[in-house]
Amino acid sequence: MIRLALSALMFTLGASVAFAQPDSDEQDPGMPGVMTQEELEREPITFELDVPYAQTDDPRQSLDLYRPREPSEEALPVIVFFHGGGWYQGDKADGAARVMPFVSSGDYAAVSVGYRLSGEATWPAQLHDSKAAIRWIKANADEHGLDPDRLAVWGRGAGGHLALMLGMTGDEPKLEGDLGPYDEVASEVAAVVNFFGVTDMMALVDQPGEFDRSSPEVPEALLLGGALPENEEQAIGASPVTYVSEGDPPVLTLHGDEDTVVPYDQAVRLDVALTDTGVPSYFITVPGAGHGDFPEEAEKRVSIFLSRVLLGEEGEIPTEPLVTAQE
């Protein structure tokens, strides 16, 4: 029933701003993320859906937890997924299929996080929700057989932006917010996987794309509560590159060089900022790809990255461009 209500809400929000966000933002072609409960029950996993993390009854402030039925070790590393949708649409259910190969392997647990959309609350509510979810996971790690020190965040589009903000602001107490009962728990994460997330909001204004980023009706403006040029300070404060500093966790970024929704230069700017600061950056270009139409090899690169940083497996993390179907 909760999921049905959310679907209706997403339809309403999406209809009101559909002109601002191309349809291609949501899914990799051929790889829907949502799984039915019956499909979940056929997997070698256990799961808990719609778990509140902020001591509220807001359904957006809840998470889905997935664990292997036969875990490979007592305390598992955790992959925390954040859905896309331009901050104005999308649902945590989109994370299920994306994390399922990792969970069914027995080597990882996973969490898919919901957060308030821009039609309900403006920035930094989305970051405060995300941090509250991370604190909940860490505070309840023992109960669920999770390792709070081996936690990676992964997001697509708007979710990639939130994952990056989590990775870059673990040392920024003023951005923690006050949601939930676990104020004493740190929100640092061990690694970030960023699929085509916004990294520098003010740079968007001068970058070519599918719509005018100086408009008050584009996703970033809806997130901030006003057009970017009139909200420069807030846009800078909502940009991951602003917070890059020595000691930040390693970042894997995948971005198509023909993305017209989030320009490719956003990933370039992030890679430069990380590299110049000495933060491990693994930047993979997807030639010919737009906003998320990645080949299957993309998930393989994520698997390699996570096995190195969370499981401690030896080997290089490949960063050569991916081969797309068009090539």
mmCIF file of C-alpha atoms in Angstrom:
data_model
loop_
_atom_site.group_PDB
_atom_site.id
_atom_site.type_symbol
_atom_site.label_atom_id
_atom_site.label_comp_id
_atom_site.label_asym_id
_atom_site.label_seq_id
_atom_site.Cartn_x
_atom_site.Cartn_y
_atom_site.Cartn_z
ATOM 1 C CA MET A 1 0.000 0.000 0.000
ATOM 2 C CA ILE A 2 2.852 2.382 0.824
ATOM 3 C CA ARG A 3 4.499 1.680 -2.520
ATOM 4 C CA LEU A 4 1.212 2.342 -4.367
ATOM 5 C CA ALA A 5 0.786 5.669 -2.603
ATOM 6 C CA LEU A 6 4.342 6.642 -3.457
ATOM 7 C CA SER A 7 3.802 5.726 -7.105
ATOM 8 C CA ALA A 8 0.830 8.076 -7.225
ATOM 9 C CA LEU A 9 2.897 10.827 -5.638
ATOM 10 C CA MET A 10 5.731 10.294 -8.143
ATOM 11 C CA PHE A 11 3.257 10.546 -11.017
ATOM 12 C CA THR A 12 1.935 13.847 -9.714
ATOM 13 C CA LEU A 13 5.379 15.329 -9.159
ATOM 14 C CA GLY A 14 6.724 14.067 -12.459
ATOM 15 C CA ALA A 15 3.786 15.475 -14.396
ATOM 16 C CA SER A 16 4.259 18.937 -12.929
ATOM 17 C CA VAL A 17 7.899 19.241 -13.992
ATOM 18 C CA ALA A 18 8.229 16.731 -16.817
ATOM 19 C CA PHE A 19 9.412 19.491 -19.156
ATOM 20 C CA ALA A 20 12.461 19.989 -16.969
ATOM 21 C CA GLN A 21 13.867 16.465 -16.959
ATOM 22 C CA PRO A 22 14.259 14.116 -19.954
ATOM 23 C CA ASP A 23 12.778 10.637 -19.694
ATOM 24 C CA SER A 24 16.235 9.058 -20.044
ATOM 25 C CA ASP A 25 17.209 10.024 -16.488
ATOM 26 C CA GLU A 26 15.604 7.075 -14.757
ATOM 27 C CA GLN A 27 16.710 3.709 -16.081
ATOM 28 C CA ASP A 28 19.522 1.956 -17.838
ATOM 29 C CA PRO A 29 17.842 0.439 -20.918
ATOM 30 C CA GLY A 30 16.910 -3.154 -20.237
ATOM 31 C CA MET A 31 17.805 -2.986 -16.553
ATOM 32 C CA PRO A 32 14.832 -1.966 -14.425
ATOM 33 C CA GLY A 33 15.711 -1.706 -10.769
ATOM 34 C CA VAL A 34 12.372 -2.492 -9.143
ATOM 35 C CA MET A 35 11.649 -6.054 -7.989
ATOM 36 C CA THR A 36 8.340 -7.375 -6.717
ATOM 37 C CA GLN A 37 8.137 -9.024 -3.314
ATOM 38 C CA GLU A 38 7.637 -12.373 -5.065
ATOM 39 C CA GLU A 39 10.847 -11.836 -7.030
ATOM 40 C CA LEU A 40 12.708 -10.907 -3.866
ATOM 41 C CA GLU A 41 11.475 -14.072 -2.145
ATOM 42 C CA ARG A 42 12.977 -16.191 -4.927
ATOM 43 C CA GLU A 43 16.444 -14.753 -4.301
ATOM 44 C CA PRO A 44 18.879 -16.352 -1.792
ATOM 45 C CA ILE A 45 18.439 -13.418 0.554
ATOM 46 C CA THR A 46 16.490 -12.069 3.497
ATOM 47 C CA PHE A 47 14.992 -8.586 3.396
ATOM 48 C CA GLU A 48 13.189 -5.926 5.416
ATOM 49 C CA LEU A 49 11.290 -3.223 3.542
ATOM 50 C CA ASP A 50 10.203 0.268 4.555
ATOM 51 C CA VAL A 51 12.279 0.475 7.735
ATOM 52 C CA PRO A 52 12.077 4.020 9.213
ATOM 53 C CA TYR A 53 15.460 5.572 9.922
ATOM 54 C CA ALA A 54 14.586 9.040 11.232
ATOM 55 C CA GLN A 55 11.887 8.372 13.858
ATOM 56 C CA THR A 56 9.192 9.848 11.611
ATOM 57 C CA ASP A 57 6.200 8.384 9.793
ATOM 58 C CA ASP A 58 7.239 9.950 6.487
ATOM 59 C CA PRO A 59 7.468 7.008 4.035
ATOM 60 C CA ARG A 60 10.256 8.750 2.154
ATOM 61 C CA GLN A 61 12.434 8.546 5.278
ATOM 62 C CA SER A 62 12.738 4.784 5.201
ATOM 63 C CA LEU A 63 15.089 2.168 3.823
ATOM 64 C CA ASP A 64 15.071 -1.368 2.439
ATOM 65 C CA LEU A 65 17.617 -3.793 3.881
ATOM 66 C CA TYR A 66 18.887 -6.840 1.969
ATOM 67 C CA ARG A 67 21.122 -9.577 3.409
ATOM 68 C CA PRO A 68 22.330 -12.880 1.957
ATOM 69 C CA ARG A 69 20.654 -15.932 3.418
ATOM 70 C CA GLU A 70 24.081 -17.551 3.768
ATOM 71 C CA PRO A 71 26.604 -14.742 4.310
ATOM 72 C CA SER A 72 30.264 -15.382 3.585
ATOM 73 C CA GLU A 73 31.332 -13.796 6.864
ATOM 74 C CA GLU A 74 29.830 -12.759 10.180
ATOM 75 C CA ALA A 75 29.816 -8.996 9.647
ATOM 76 C CA LEU A 76 29.280 -7.994 6.031
ATOM 77 C CA PRO A 77 30.337 -4.848 4.193
ATOM 78 C CA VAL A 78 27.364 -2.757 3.101
ATOM 79 C CA ILE A 79 26.448 -1.187 -0.241
ATOM 80 C CA VAL A 80 24.064 1.732 0.286
ATOM 81 C CA PHE A 81 22.152 2.730 -2.860
ATOM 82 C CA PHE A 82 20.526 6.112 -3.601
ATOM 83 C CA HIS A 83 18.050 6.324 -6.480
ATOM 84 C CA GLY A 84 17.992 8.892 -9.263
ATOM 85 C CA GLY A 85 15.195 11.063 -10.554
ATOM 86 C CA GLY A 86 16.435 14.640 -10.465
ATOM 87 C CA TRP A 87 15.635 14.896 -6.735
ATOM 88 C CA TYR A 88 11.944 15.302 -7.664
ATOM 89 C CA GLN A 89 10.972 11.733 -8.527
ATOM 90 C CA GLY A 90 12.158 8.142 -8.102
ATOM 91 C CA ASP A 91 11.868 5.568 -5.338
ATOM 92 C CA LYS A 92 14.161 3.427 -3.208
ATOM 93 C CA ALA A 93 12.588 0.320 -4.761
ATOM 94 C CA ASP A 94 14.736 1.114 -7.815
ATOM 95 C CA GLY A 95 17.763 -0.119 -5.893
ATOM 96 C CA ALA A 96 16.685 -3.742 -5.523
ATOM 97 C CA ALA A 97 17.779 -5.198 -8.859
ATOM 98 C CA ARG A 98 20.913 -3.073 -8.929
ATOM 99 C CA VAL A 99 22.281 -4.372 -5.637
ATOM 100 C CA MET A 100 20.876 -7.897 -5.889
ATOM 101 C CA PRO A 101 23.888 -9.504 -7.645
ATOM 102 C CA PHE A 102 26.113 -8.273 -4.813
ATOM 103 C CA VAL A 103 23.825 -9.493 -2.038
ATOM 104 C CA SER A 104 23.091 -12.876 -3.623
ATOM 105 C CA SER A 105 26.849 -13.497 -3.890
ATOM 106 C CA GLY A 106 26.932 -13.735 -0.085
ATOM 107 C CA ASP A 107 29.732 -11.164 0.166
ATOM 108 C CA TYR A 108 27.705 -8.026 0.822
ATOM 109 C CA ALA A 109 24.610 -6.686 2.498
ATOM 110 C CA ALA A 110 22.842 -3.774 0.848
ATOM 111 C CA VAL A 111 20.498 -0.952 1.749
ATOM 112 C CA SER A 112 18.377 1.142 -0.618
ATOM 113 C CA VAL A 113 17.533 4.528 0.860
ATOM 114 C CA GLY A 114 14.519 6.765 0.348
ATOM 115 C CA TYR A 115 14.807 10.511 0.872
ATOM 116 C CA ARG A 116 12.474 13.478 0.702
ATOM 117 C CA LEU A 117 11.964 14.832 -2.802
ATOM 118 C CA SER A 118 12.232 18.482 -3.758
ATOM 119 C CA GLY A 119 8.438 18.793 -3.971
ATOM 120 C CA GLU A 120 8.299 18.059 -0.249
ATOM 121 C CA ALA A 121 11.444 19.733 1.078
ATOM 122 C CA THR A 122 14.315 21.721 -0.383
ATOM 123 C CA TRP A 123 18.055 21.327 0.173
ATOM 124 C CA PRO A 124 19.703 20.327 2.486
ATOM 125 C CA ALA A 125 16.827 18.043 3.549
ATOM 126 C CA GLN A 126 17.973 15.358 1.108
ATOM 127 C CA LEU A 127 21.497 15.313 2.560
ATOM 128 C CA HIS A 128 20.171 15.290 6.127
ATOM 129 C CA ASP A 129 17.987 12.291 5.238
ATOM 130 C CA SER A 130 20.925 10.496 3.662
ATOM 131 C CA LYS A 131 23.151 11.085 6.668
ATOM 132 C CA ALA A 132 20.425 9.950 9.054
ATOM 133 C CA ALA A 133 20.141 6.721 7.065
ATOM 134 C CA ILE A 134 23.903 6.145 7.274
ATOM 135 C CA ARG A 135 23.827 6.732 11.030
ATOM 136 C CA TRP A 136 20.917 4.270 11.390
ATOM 137 C CA ILE A 137 22.820 1.588 9.472
ATOM 138 C CA LYS A 138 25.917 2.015 11.598
ATOM 139 C CA ALA A 139 24.023 2.185 14.891
ATOM 140 C CA ASN A 140 22.117 -1.021 14.080
ATOM 141 C CA ALA A 141 25.010 -2.835 12.428
ATOM 142 C CA ASP A 142 25.494 -5.486 15.121
ATOM 143 C CA GLU A 143 21.826 -6.463 15.086
ATOM 144 C CA HIS A 144 21.879 -7.062 11.334
ATOM 145 C CA GLY A 145 25.360 -8.539 10.937
ATOM 146 C CA LEU A 146 26.840 -5.484 9.211
ATOM 147 C CA ASP A 147 30.313 -3.998 9.349
ATOM 148 C CA PRO A 148 29.906 -0.250 9.993
ATOM 149 C CA ASP A 149 33.495 0.445 8.945
ATOM 150 C CA ARG A 150 33.035 -1.082 5.479
ATOM 151 C CA LEU A 151 30.232 0.947 4.002
ATOM 152 C CA ALA A 152 30.121 2.159 0.387
ATOM 153 C CA VAL A 153 27.535 4.521 -1.086
ATOM 154 C CA TRP A 154 26.378 4.192 -4.704
ATOM 155 C CA GLY A 155 24.037 6.464 -6.595
ATOM 156 C CA ARG A 156 22.743 7.298 -10.062
ATOM 157 C CA GLY A 157 22.052 10.870 -11.168
ATOM 158 C CA ALA A 158 20.571 12.650 -8.166
ATOM 159 C CA GLY A 159 21.598 9.626 -6.111
ATOM 160 C CA GLY A 160 25.165 9.960 -7.395
ATOM 161 C CA HIS A 161 25.181 13.557 -6.200
ATOM 162 C CA LEU A 162 23.985 12.460 -2.744
ATOM 163 C CA ALA A 163 26.557 9.650 -2.602
ATOM 164 C CA LEU A 164 29.303 12.140 -3.422
ATOM 165 C CA MET A 165 28.043 14.600 -0.823
ATOM 166 C CA LEU A 166 28.138 11.848 1.787
ATOM 167 C CA GLY A 167 31.668 10.905 0.786
ATOM 168 C CA MET A 168 33.000 14.459 0.776
ATOM 169 C CA THR A 169 31.243 15.787 3.915
ATOM 170 C CA GLY A 170 31.919 13.139 6.542
ATOM 171 C CA ASP A 171 34.147 15.730 8.225
ATOM 172 C CA GLU A 172 31.580 18.573 8.050
ATOM 173 C CA PRO A 173 29.575 18.526 11.330
ATOM 174 C CA LYS A 174 27.427 21.499 10.282
ATOM 175 C CA LEU A 175 25.901 19.390 7.487
ATOM 176 C CA GLU A 176 24.849 16.447 9.655
ATOM 177 C CA GLY A 177 21.340 17.648 10.470
ATOM 178 C CA ASP A 178 19.478 16.469 13.562
ATOM 179 C CA LEU A 179 17.303 13.638 12.281
ATOM 180 C CA GLY A 180 17.018 10.380 14.187
ATOM 181 C CA PRO A 181 18.299 9.278 17.585
ATOM 182 C CA TYR A 182 21.933 8.540 16.673
ATOM 183 C CA ASP A 183 23.639 11.922 16.856
ATOM 184 C CA GLU A 184 26.762 10.347 18.327
ATOM 185 C CA VAL A 185 27.308 8.104 15.292
ATOM 186 C CA ALA A 186 29.617 9.381 12.553
ATOM 187 C CA SER A 187 28.332 9.491 8.969
ATOM 188 C CA GLU A 188 31.662 8.874 7.205
ATOM 189 C CA VAL A 189 31.674 6.254 4.482
ATOM 190 C CA ALA A 190 34.474 4.072 3.141
ATOM 191 C CA ALA A 191 33.914 4.445 -0.614
ATOM 192 C CA VAL A 192 31.737 6.183 -3.220
ATOM 193 C CA VAL A 193 30.372 4.944 -6.550
ATOM 194 C CA ASN A 194 29.081 7.835 -8.644
ATOM 195 C CA PHE A 195 27.073 7.254 -11.804
ATOM 196 C CA PHE A 196 26.701 10.606 -13.642
ATOM 197 C CA GLY A 197 25.995 12.775 -10.601
ATOM 198 C CA VAL A 198 26.109 16.573 -10.532
ATOM 199 C CA THR A 199 29.372 17.747 -8.957
ATOM 200 C CA ASP A 200 29.529 21.531 -9.511
ATOM 201 C CA MET A 201 26.107 23.194 -9.703
ATOM 202 C CA MET A 202 27.173 26.683 -10.736
ATOM 203 C CA ALA A 203 29.239 25.289 -13.614
ATOM 204 C CA LEU A 204 26.019 23.827 -15.041
ATOM 205 C CA VAL A 205 24.771 27.304 -15.942
ATOM 206 C CA ASP A 206 27.355 27.714 -18.716
ATOM 207 C CA GLN A 207 27.441 24.090 -19.868
ATOM 208 C CA PRO A 208 25.440 22.947 -22.911
ATOM 209 C CA GLY A 209 22.585 20.557 -22.200
ATOM 210 C CA GLU A 210 18.957 19.744 -22.798
ATOM 211 C CA PHE A 211 17.598 22.707 -20.879
ATOM 212 C CA ASP A 212 18.529 26.125 -19.549
ATOM 213 C CA ARG A 213 20.137 25.727 -16.123
ATOM 214 C CA SER A 214 19.506 29.402 -15.330
ATOM 215 C CA SER A 215 15.756 28.676 -15.262
ATOM 216 C CA PRO A 216 13.896 28.415 -11.930
ATOM 217 C CA GLU A 217 12.131 25.285 -13.229
ATOM 218 C CA VAL A 218 15.058 22.884 -13.762
ATOM 219 C CA PRO A 219 15.752 20.095 -11.221
ATOM 220 C CA GLU A 220 18.625 21.877 -9.484
ATOM 221 C CA ALA A 221 16.523 25.009 -9.016
ATOM 222 C CA LEU A 222 13.628 22.967 -7.648
ATOM 223 C CA LEU A 223 16.070 21.341 -5.240
ATOM 224 C CA LEU A 224 17.487 24.648 -3.991
ATOM 225 C CA GLY A 225 14.207 26.561 -4.044
ATOM 226 C CA GLY A 226 15.230 29.039 -6.755
ATOM 227 C CA ALA A 227 17.250 29.543 -9.931
ATOM 228 C CA LEU A 228 20.983 28.840 -9.707
ATOM 229 C CA PRO A 229 22.185 32.363 -10.617
ATOM 230 C CA GLU A 230 20.092 33.824 -7.780
ATOM 231 C CA ASN A 231 21.182 31.159 -5.303
ATOM 232 C CA GLU A 232 24.898 30.920 -5.941
ATOM 233 C CA GLU A 233 25.941 30.478 -2.298
ATOM 234 C CA GLN A 234 23.482 27.657 -1.777
ATOM 235 C CA ALA A 235 24.463 26.039 -5.099
ATOM 236 C CA ILE A 236 28.105 26.067 -4.065
ATOM 237 C CA GLY A 237 27.124 24.566 -0.718
ATOM 238 C CA ALA A 238 25.259 21.769 -2.492
ATOM 239 C CA SER A 239 28.211 20.896 -4.777
ATOM 240 C CA PRO A 240 30.464 17.929 -3.904
ATOM 241 C CA VAL A 241 33.588 19.625 -5.335
ATOM 242 C CA THR A 242 33.245 22.293 -2.644
ATOM 243 C CA TYR A 243 34.100 19.777 0.080
ATOM 244 C CA VAL A 244 36.862 17.694 -1.476
ATOM 245 C CA SER A 245 39.671 17.371 1.050
ATOM 246 C CA GLU A 246 42.580 15.136 1.932
ATOM 247 C CA GLY A 247 41.406 11.914 3.546
ATOM 248 C CA ASP A 248 38.137 11.636 1.646
ATOM 249 C CA PRO A 249 37.212 8.077 0.579
ATOM 250 C CA PRO A 250 38.052 6.668 -2.866
ATOM 251 C CA VAL A 251 35.590 7.486 -5.636
ATOM 252 C CA LEU A 252 34.624 5.477 -8.712
ATOM 253 C CA THR A 253 32.897 7.626 -11.356
ATOM 254 C CA LEU A 254 31.228 6.449 -14.565
ATOM 255 C CA HIS A 255 29.908 9.064 -16.994
ATOM 256 C CA GLY A 256 28.849 9.008 -20.638
ATOM 257 C CA ASP A 257 30.627 11.539 -22.837
ATOM 258 C CA GLU A 258 27.386 12.317 -24.709
ATOM 259 C CA ASP A 259 25.293 12.929 -21.585
ATOM 260 C CA THR A 260 23.128 15.994 -22.195
ATOM 261 C CA VAL A 261 21.308 15.832 -18.839
ATOM 262 C CA VAL A 262 24.367 15.984 -16.582
ATOM 263 C CA PRO A 263 27.220 17.170 -18.807
ATOM 264 C CA TYR A 264 30.355 15.015 -18.999
ATOM 265 C CA ASP A 265 32.443 17.966 -17.796
ATOM 266 C CA GLN A 266 30.847 17.542 -14.366
ATOM 267 C CA ALA A 267 32.753 14.270 -13.986
ATOM 268 C CA VAL A 268 35.939 15.838 -15.338
ATOM 269 C CA ARG A 269 35.752 18.598 -12.739
ATOM 270 C CA LEU A 270 35.284 16.072 -9.954
ATOM 271 C CA ASP A 271 38.215 13.949 -11.121
ATOM 272 C CA VAL A 272 40.494 16.993 -11.246
ATOM 273 C CA ALA A 273 39.467 18.118 -7.762
ATOM 274 C CA LEU A 274 39.983 14.657 -6.265
ATOM 275 C CA THR A 275 43.288 14.031 -8.012
ATOM 276 C CA ASP A 276 44.710 17.453 -7.130
ATOM 277 C CA THR A 277 43.852 16.802 -3.472
ATOM 278 C CA GLY A 278 45.309 13.299 -3.398
ATOM 279 C CA VAL A 279 41.964 11.480 -3.053
ATOM 280 C CA PRO A 280 41.900 8.189 -5.027
ATOM 281 C CA SER A 281 39.769 8.819 -8.128
ATOM 282 C CA TYR A 282 38.849 6.106 -10.616
ATOM 283 C CA PHE A 283 37.231 7.899 -13.544
ATOM 284 C CA ILE A 284 35.732 5.794 -16.322
ATOM 285 C CA THR A 285 34.427 7.356 -19.513
ATOM 286 C CA VAL A 286 31.616 5.618 -21.384
ATOM 287 C CA PRO A 287 32.130 6.740 -25.018
ATOM 288 C CA GLY A 288 28.957 7.474 -26.931
ATOM 289 C CA ALA A 289 26.743 6.996 -23.875
ATOM 290 C CA GLY A 290 24.087 9.425 -22.764
ATOM 291 C CA HIS A 291 22.501 9.647 -19.342
ATOM 292 C CA GLY A 292 22.846 6.119 -18.042
ATOM 293 C CA ASP A 293 22.687 3.925 -21.121
ATOM 294 C CA PHE A 294 25.715 1.943 -19.984
ATOM 295 C CA PRO A 295 26.830 -1.535 -21.086
ATOM 296 C CA GLU A 296 26.810 -4.474 -18.651
ATOM 297 C CA GLU A 297 30.530 -3.955 -18.124
ATOM 298 C CA ALA A 298 29.665 -0.942 -15.934
ATOM 299 C CA GLU A 299 28.415 -3.183 -13.128
ATOM 300 C CA LYS A 300 31.529 -5.350 -13.501
ATOM 301 C CA ARG A 301 33.686 -2.288 -12.892
ATOM 302 C CA VAL A 302 31.640 -1.495 -9.789
ATOM 303 C CA SER A 303 32.151 -5.067 -8.598
ATOM 304 C CA ILE A 304 35.918 -4.830 -9.064
ATOM 305 C CA PHE A 305 36.087 -1.501 -7.253
ATOM 306 C CA LEU A 306 34.042 -2.707 -4.289
ATOM 307 C CA SER A 307 35.969 -5.966 -4.007
ATOM 308 C CA ARG A 308 39.189 -3.982 -3.719
ATOM 309 C CA VAL A 309 38.045 -1.306 -1.253
ATOM 310 C CA LEU A 310 35.579 -3.310 0.855
ATOM 311 C CA LEU A 311 36.755 -6.921 0.608
ATOM 312 C CA GLY A 312 40.474 -6.175 0.462
ATOM 313 C CA GLU A 313 41.068 -8.202 -2.688
ATOM 314 C CA GLU A 314 44.298 -7.462 -4.516
ATOM 315 C CA GLY A 315 44.564 -6.141 -8.050
ATOM 316 C CA GLU A 316 44.236 -3.008 -10.130
ATOM 317 C CA ILE A 317 41.011 -1.074 -10.541
ATOM 318 C CA PRO A 318 40.666 -0.654 -14.324
ATOM 319 C CA THR A 319 39.759 2.814 -15.605
ATOM 320 C CA GLU A 320 39.958 2.409 -19.379
ATOM 321 C CA PRO A 321 36.845 3.555 -21.256
ATOM 322 C CA LEU A 322 33.966 1.120 -21.528
ATOM 323 C CA VAL A 323 32.967 -0.315 -24.876
ATOM 324 C CA THR A 324 29.348 0.512 -25.700
ATOM 325 C CA ALA A 325 26.985 -1.278 -28.065
ATOM 326 C CA GLN A 326 27.327 1.540 -30.590
ATOM 327 C CA GLU A 327 31.052 0.883 -31.077
#
